[in-house]
JSON list of C-alpha atoms in Angstrom, two decimals:
[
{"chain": "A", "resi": 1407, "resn": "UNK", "atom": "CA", "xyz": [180.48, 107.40, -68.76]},
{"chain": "A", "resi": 1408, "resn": "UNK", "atom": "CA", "xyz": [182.94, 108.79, -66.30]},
{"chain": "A", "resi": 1409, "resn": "UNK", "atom": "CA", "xyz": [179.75, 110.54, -64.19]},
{"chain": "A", "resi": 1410, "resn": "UNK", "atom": "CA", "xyz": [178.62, 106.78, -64.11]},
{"chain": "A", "resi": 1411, "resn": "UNK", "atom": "CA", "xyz": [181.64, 104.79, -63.14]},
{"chain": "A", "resi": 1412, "resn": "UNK", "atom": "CA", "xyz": [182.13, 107.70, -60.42]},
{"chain": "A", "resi": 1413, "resn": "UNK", "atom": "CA", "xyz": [178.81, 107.08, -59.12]},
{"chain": "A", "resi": 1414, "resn": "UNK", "atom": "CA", "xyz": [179.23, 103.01, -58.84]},
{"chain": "A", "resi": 1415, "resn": "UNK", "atom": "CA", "xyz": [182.54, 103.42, -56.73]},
{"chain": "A", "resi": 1416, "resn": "UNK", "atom": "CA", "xyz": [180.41, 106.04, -54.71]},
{"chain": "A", "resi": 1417, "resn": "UNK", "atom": "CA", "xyz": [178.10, 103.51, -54.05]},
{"chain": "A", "resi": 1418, "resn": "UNK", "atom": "CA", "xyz": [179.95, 100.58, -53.41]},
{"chain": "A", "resi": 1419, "resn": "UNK", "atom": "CA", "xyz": [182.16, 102.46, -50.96]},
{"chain": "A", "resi": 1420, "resn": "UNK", "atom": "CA", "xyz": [179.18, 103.39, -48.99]},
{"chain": "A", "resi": 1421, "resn": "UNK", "atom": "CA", "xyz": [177.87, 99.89, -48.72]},
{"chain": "A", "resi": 1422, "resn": "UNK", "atom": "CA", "xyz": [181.38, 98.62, -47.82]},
{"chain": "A", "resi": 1423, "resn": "UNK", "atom": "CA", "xyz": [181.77, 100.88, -45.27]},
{"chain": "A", "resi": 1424, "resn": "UNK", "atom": "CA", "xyz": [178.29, 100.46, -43.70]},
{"chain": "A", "resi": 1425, "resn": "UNK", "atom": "CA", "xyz": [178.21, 96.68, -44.21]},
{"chain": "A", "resi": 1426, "resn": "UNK", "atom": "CA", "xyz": [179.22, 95.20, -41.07]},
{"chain": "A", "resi": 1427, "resn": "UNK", "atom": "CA", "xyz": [182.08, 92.89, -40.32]},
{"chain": "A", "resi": 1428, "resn": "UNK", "atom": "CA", "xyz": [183.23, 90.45, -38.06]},
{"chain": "A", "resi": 1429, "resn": "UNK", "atom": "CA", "xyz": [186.19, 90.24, -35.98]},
{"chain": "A", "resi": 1430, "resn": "UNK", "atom": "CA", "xyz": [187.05, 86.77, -34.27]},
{"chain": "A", "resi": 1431, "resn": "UNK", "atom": "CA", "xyz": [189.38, 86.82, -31.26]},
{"chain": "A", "resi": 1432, "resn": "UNK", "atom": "CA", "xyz": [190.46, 84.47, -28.36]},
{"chain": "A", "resi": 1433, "resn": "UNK", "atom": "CA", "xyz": [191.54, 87.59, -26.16]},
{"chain": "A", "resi": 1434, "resn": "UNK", "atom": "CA", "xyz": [188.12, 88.73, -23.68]},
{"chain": "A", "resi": 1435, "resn": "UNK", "atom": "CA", "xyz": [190.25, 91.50, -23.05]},
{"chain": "A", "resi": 1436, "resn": "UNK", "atom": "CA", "xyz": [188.07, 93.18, -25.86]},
{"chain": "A", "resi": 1437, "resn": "UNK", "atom": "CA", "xyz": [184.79, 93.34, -24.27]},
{"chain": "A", "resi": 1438, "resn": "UNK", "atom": "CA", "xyz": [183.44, 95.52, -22.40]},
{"chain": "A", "resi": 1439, "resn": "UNK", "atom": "CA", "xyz": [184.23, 95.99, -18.65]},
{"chain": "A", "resi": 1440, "resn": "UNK", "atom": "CA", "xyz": [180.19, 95.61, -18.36]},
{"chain": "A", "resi": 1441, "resn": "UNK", "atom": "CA", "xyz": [180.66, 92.40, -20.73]},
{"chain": "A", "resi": 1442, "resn": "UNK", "atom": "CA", "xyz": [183.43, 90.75, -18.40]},
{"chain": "A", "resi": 1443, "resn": "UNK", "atom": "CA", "xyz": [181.96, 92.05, -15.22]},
{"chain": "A", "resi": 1444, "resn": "UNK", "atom": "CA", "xyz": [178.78, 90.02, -16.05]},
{"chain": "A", "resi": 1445, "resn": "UNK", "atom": "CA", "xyz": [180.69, 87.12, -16.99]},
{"chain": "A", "resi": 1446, "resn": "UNK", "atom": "CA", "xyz": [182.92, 86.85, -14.15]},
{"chain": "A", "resi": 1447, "resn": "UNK", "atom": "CA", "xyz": [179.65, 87.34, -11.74]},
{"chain": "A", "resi": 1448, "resn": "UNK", "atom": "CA", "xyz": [177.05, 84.84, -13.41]},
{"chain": "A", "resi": 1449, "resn": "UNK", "atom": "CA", "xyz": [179.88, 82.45, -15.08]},
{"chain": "A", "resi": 1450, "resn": "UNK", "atom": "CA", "xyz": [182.99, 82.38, -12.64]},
{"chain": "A", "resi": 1451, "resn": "UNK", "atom": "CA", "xyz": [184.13, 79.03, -13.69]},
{"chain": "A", "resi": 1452, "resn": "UNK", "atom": "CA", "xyz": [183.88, 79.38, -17.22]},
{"chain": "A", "resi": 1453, "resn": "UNK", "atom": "CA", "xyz": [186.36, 80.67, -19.17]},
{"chain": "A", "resi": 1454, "resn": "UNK", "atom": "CA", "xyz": [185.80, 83.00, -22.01]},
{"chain": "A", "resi": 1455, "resn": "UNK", "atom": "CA", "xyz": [187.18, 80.27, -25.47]},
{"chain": "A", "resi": 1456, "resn": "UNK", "atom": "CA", "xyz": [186.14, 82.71, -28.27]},
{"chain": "A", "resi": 1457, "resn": "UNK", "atom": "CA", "xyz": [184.60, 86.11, -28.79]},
{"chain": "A", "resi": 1458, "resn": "UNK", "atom": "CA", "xyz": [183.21, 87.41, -32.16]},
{"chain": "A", "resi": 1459, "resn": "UNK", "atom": "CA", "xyz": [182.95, 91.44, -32.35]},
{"chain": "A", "resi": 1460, "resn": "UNK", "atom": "CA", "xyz": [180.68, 93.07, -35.40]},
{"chain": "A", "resi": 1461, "resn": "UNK", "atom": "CA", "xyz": [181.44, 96.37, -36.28]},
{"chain": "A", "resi": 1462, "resn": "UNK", "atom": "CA", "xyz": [181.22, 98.92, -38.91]},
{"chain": "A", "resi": 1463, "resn": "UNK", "atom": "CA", "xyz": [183.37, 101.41, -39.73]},
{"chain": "A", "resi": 1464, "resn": "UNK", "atom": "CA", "xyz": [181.71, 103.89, -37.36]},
{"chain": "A", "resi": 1465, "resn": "UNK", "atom": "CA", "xyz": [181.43, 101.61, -34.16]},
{"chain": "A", "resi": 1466, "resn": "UNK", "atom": "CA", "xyz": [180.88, 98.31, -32.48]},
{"chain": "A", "resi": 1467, "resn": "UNK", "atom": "CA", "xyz": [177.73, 96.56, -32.82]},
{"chain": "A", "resi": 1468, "resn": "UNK", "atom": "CA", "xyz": [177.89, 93.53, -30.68]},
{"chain": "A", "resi": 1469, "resn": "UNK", "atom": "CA", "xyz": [179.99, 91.08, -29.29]},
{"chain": "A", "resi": 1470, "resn": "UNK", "atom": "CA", "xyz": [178.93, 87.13, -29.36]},
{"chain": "A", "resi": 1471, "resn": "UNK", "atom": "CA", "xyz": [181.21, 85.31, -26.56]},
{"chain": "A", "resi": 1472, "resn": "UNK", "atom": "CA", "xyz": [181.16, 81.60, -26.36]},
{"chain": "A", "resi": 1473, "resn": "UNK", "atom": "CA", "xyz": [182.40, 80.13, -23.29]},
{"chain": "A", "resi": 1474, "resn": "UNK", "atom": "CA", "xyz": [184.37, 76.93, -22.38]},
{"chain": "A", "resi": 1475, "resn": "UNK", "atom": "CA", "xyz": [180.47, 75.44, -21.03]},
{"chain": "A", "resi": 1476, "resn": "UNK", "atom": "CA", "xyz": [178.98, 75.88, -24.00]},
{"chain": "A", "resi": 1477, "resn": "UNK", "atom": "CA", "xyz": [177.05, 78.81, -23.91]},
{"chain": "A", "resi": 1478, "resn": "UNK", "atom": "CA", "xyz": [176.96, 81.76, -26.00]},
{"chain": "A", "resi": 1479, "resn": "UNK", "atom": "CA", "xyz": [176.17, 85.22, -24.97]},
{"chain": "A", "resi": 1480, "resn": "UNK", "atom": "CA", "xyz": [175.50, 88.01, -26.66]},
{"chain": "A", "resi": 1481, "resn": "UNK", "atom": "CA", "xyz": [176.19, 91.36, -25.71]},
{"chain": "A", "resi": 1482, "resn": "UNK", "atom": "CA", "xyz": [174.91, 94.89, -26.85]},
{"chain": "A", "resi": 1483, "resn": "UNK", "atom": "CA", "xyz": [178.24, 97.39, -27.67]},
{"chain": "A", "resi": 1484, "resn": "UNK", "atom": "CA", "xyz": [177.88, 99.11, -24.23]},
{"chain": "A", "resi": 1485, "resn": "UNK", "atom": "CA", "xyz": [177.72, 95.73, -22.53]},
{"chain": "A", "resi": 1486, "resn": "UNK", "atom": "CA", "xyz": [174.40, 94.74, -21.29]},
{"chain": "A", "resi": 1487, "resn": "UNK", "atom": "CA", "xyz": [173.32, 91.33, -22.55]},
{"chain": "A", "resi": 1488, "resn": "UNK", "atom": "CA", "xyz": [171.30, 90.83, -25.13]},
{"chain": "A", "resi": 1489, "resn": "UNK", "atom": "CA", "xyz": [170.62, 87.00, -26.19]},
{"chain": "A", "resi": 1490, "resn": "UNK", "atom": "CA", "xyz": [171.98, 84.09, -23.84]},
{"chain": "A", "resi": 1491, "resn": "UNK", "atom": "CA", "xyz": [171.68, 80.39, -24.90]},
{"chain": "A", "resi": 1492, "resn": "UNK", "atom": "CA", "xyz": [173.05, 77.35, -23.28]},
{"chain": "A", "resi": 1493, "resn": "UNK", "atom": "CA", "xyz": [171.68, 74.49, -24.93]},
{"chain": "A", "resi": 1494, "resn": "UNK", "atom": "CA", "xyz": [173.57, 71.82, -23.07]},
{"chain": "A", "resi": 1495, "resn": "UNK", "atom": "CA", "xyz": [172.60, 72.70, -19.77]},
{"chain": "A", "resi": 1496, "resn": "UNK", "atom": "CA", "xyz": [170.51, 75.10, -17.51]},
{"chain": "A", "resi": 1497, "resn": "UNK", "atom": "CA", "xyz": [171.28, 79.10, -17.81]},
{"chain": "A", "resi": 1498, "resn": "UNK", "atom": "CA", "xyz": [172.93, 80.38, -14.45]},
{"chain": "A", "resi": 1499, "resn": "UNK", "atom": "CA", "xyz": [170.37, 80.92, -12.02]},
{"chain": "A", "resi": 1500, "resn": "UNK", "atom": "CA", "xyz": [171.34, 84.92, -11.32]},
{"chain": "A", "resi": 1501, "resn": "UNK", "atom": "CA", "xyz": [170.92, 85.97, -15.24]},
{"chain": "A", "resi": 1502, "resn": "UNK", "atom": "CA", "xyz": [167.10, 85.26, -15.03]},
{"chain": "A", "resi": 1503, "resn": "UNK", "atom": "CA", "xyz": [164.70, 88.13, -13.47]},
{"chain": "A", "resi": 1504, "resn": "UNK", "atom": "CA", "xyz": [163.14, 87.05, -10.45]},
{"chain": "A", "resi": 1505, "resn": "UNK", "atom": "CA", "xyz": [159.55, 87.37, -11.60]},
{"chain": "A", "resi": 1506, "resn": "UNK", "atom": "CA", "xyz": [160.70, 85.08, -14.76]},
{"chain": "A", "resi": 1507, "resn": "UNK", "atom": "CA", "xyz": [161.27, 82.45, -12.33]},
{"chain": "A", "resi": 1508, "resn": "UNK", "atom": "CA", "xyz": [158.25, 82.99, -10.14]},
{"chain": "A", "resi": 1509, "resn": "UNK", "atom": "CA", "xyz": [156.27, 82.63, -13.04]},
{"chain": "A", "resi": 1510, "resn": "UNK", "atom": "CA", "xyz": [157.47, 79.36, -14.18]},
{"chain": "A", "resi": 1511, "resn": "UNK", "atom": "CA", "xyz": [157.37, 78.45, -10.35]},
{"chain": "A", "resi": 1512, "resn": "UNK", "atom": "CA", "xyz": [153.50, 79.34, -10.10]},
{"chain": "A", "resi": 1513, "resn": "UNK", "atom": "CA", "xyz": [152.51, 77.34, -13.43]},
{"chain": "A", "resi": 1514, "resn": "UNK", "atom": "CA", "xyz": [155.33, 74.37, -11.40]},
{"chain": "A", "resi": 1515, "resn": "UNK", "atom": "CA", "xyz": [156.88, 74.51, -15.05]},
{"chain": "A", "resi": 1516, "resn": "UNK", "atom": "CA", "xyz": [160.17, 72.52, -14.04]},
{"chain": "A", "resi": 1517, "resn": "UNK", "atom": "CA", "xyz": [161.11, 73.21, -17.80]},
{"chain": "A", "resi": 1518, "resn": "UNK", "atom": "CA", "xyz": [165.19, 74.30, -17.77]},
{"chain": "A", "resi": 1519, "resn": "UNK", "atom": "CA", "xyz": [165.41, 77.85, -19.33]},
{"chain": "A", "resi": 1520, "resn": "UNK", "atom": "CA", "xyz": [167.80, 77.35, -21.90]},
{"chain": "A", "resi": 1521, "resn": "UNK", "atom": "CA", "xyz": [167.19, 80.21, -24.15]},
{"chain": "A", "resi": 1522, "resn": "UNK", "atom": "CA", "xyz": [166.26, 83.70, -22.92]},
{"chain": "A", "resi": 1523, "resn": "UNK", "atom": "CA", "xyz": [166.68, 87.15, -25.21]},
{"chain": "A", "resi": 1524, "resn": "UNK", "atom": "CA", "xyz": [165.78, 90.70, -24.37]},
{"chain": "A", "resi": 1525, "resn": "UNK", "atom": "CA", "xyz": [164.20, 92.51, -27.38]},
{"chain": "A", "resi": 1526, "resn": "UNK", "atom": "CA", "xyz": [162.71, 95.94, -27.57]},
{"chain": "A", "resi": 1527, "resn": "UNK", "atom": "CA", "xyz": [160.10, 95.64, -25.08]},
{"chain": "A", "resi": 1528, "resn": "UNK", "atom": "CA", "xyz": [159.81, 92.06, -24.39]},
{"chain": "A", "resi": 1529, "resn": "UNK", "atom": "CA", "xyz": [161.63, 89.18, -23.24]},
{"chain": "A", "resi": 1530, "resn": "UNK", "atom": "CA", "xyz": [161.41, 85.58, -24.89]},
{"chain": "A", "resi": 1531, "resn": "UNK", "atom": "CA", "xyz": [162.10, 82.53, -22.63]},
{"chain": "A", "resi": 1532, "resn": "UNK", "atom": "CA", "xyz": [162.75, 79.04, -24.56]},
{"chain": "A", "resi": 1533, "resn": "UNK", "atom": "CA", "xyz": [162.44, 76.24, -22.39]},
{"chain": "A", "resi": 1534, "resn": "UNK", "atom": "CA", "xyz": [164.22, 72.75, -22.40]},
{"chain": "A", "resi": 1535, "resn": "UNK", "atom": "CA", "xyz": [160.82, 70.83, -23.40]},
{"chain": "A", "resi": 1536, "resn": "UNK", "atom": "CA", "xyz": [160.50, 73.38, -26.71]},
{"chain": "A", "resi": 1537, "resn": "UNK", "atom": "CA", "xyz": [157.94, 75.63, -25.54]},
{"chain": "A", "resi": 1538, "resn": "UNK", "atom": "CA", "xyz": [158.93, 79.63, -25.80]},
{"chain": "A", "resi": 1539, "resn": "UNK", "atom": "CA", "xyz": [157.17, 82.32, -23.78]},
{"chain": "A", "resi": 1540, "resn": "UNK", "atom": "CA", "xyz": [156.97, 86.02, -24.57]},
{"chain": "A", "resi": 1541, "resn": "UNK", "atom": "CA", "xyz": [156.92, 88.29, -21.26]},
{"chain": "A", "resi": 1542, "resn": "UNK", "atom": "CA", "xyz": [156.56, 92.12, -21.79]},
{"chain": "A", "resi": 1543, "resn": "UNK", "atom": "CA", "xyz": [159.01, 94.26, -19.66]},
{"chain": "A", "resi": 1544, "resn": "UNK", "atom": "CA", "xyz": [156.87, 94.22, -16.78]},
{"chain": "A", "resi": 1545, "resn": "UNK", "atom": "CA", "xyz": [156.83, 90.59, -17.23]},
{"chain": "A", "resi": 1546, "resn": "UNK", "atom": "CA", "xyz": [153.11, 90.13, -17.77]},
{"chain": "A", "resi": 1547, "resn": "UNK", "atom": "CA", "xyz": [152.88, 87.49, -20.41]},
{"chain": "A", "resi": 1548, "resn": "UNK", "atom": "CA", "xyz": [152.18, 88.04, -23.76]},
{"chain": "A", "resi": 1549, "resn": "UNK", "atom": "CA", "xyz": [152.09, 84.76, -25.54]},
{"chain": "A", "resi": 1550, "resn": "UNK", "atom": "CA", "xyz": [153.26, 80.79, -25.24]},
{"chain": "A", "resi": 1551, "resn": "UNK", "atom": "CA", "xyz": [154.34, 79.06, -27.68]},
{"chain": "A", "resi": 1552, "resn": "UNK", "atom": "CA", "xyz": [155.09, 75.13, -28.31]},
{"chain": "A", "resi": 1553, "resn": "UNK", "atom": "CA", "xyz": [156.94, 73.24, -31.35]}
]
């Protein structure tokens, strides 16, 4: 009996340690100098209103920053961005890659990107009029889909 109860605490100590949790904070001073330095270059009149930081017990694994526009970003640990969405209004013209936009330009898709994540070895793009497209990392594109 004791072998078991031994082995339950065990156990649920691992899985509380490796579960992760959340910390919620109104000071930006938190993120990552790559974090800010992005924000400060693609959002410079937004200010930072809340930033949620995940973490383990052995490290960070992202930070979700919601700024005063409406937009939420989310960033990797080491500060490159991983997921932005601004739902009310256009994303900022300098945080999508150039052949993104000369895609959309070629097929005159006028669509506002208002959704665009970076995933292992692709890119998805949502657009305003609910169509999503998939680009590889050499931004050939993979698939298009509408809802």
């Amino acid at each position: 009996m004791k072998k078991i109860t031994t082995l339950l605490l065990i156990v649920q100590f691992t899985i509380q340690s490796i579960a992760p949790r959340e910390i919620i904070t109104t000071n930006p001073s938190q993120l990552p100098i790559k974090a800010m330095t992005f924000i400060g270059e693609n959002y410079p009149e937004n200010r930072i209103i809340i930033t949620h930081i995940e973490k383990n017990d052995y490290r960070i694994l992202s930070y979700a920053v919601t700024l005063d526009n409406g937009c939420d970003i989310i960033f990797e640990e080491n500060g490159n961005w991983r997921e932005i969405e601004c739902l009310r209004l256009e994303l900022s013209p300098q945080v999508i890659p150039k052949k993104i936009k000369d895609y959309l330009h070629r097929k005159k898709n006028d669509d506002d990107i208002v959704r665009i994540s970076k995933k292992r070895g692709y890119y998805i793009v949502e657009l305003s009029k609910k169509t999503i497209l998939i680009f590889d990392f050499k931004f050939n594109i993979i698939k298009q889909l509408m809802w």
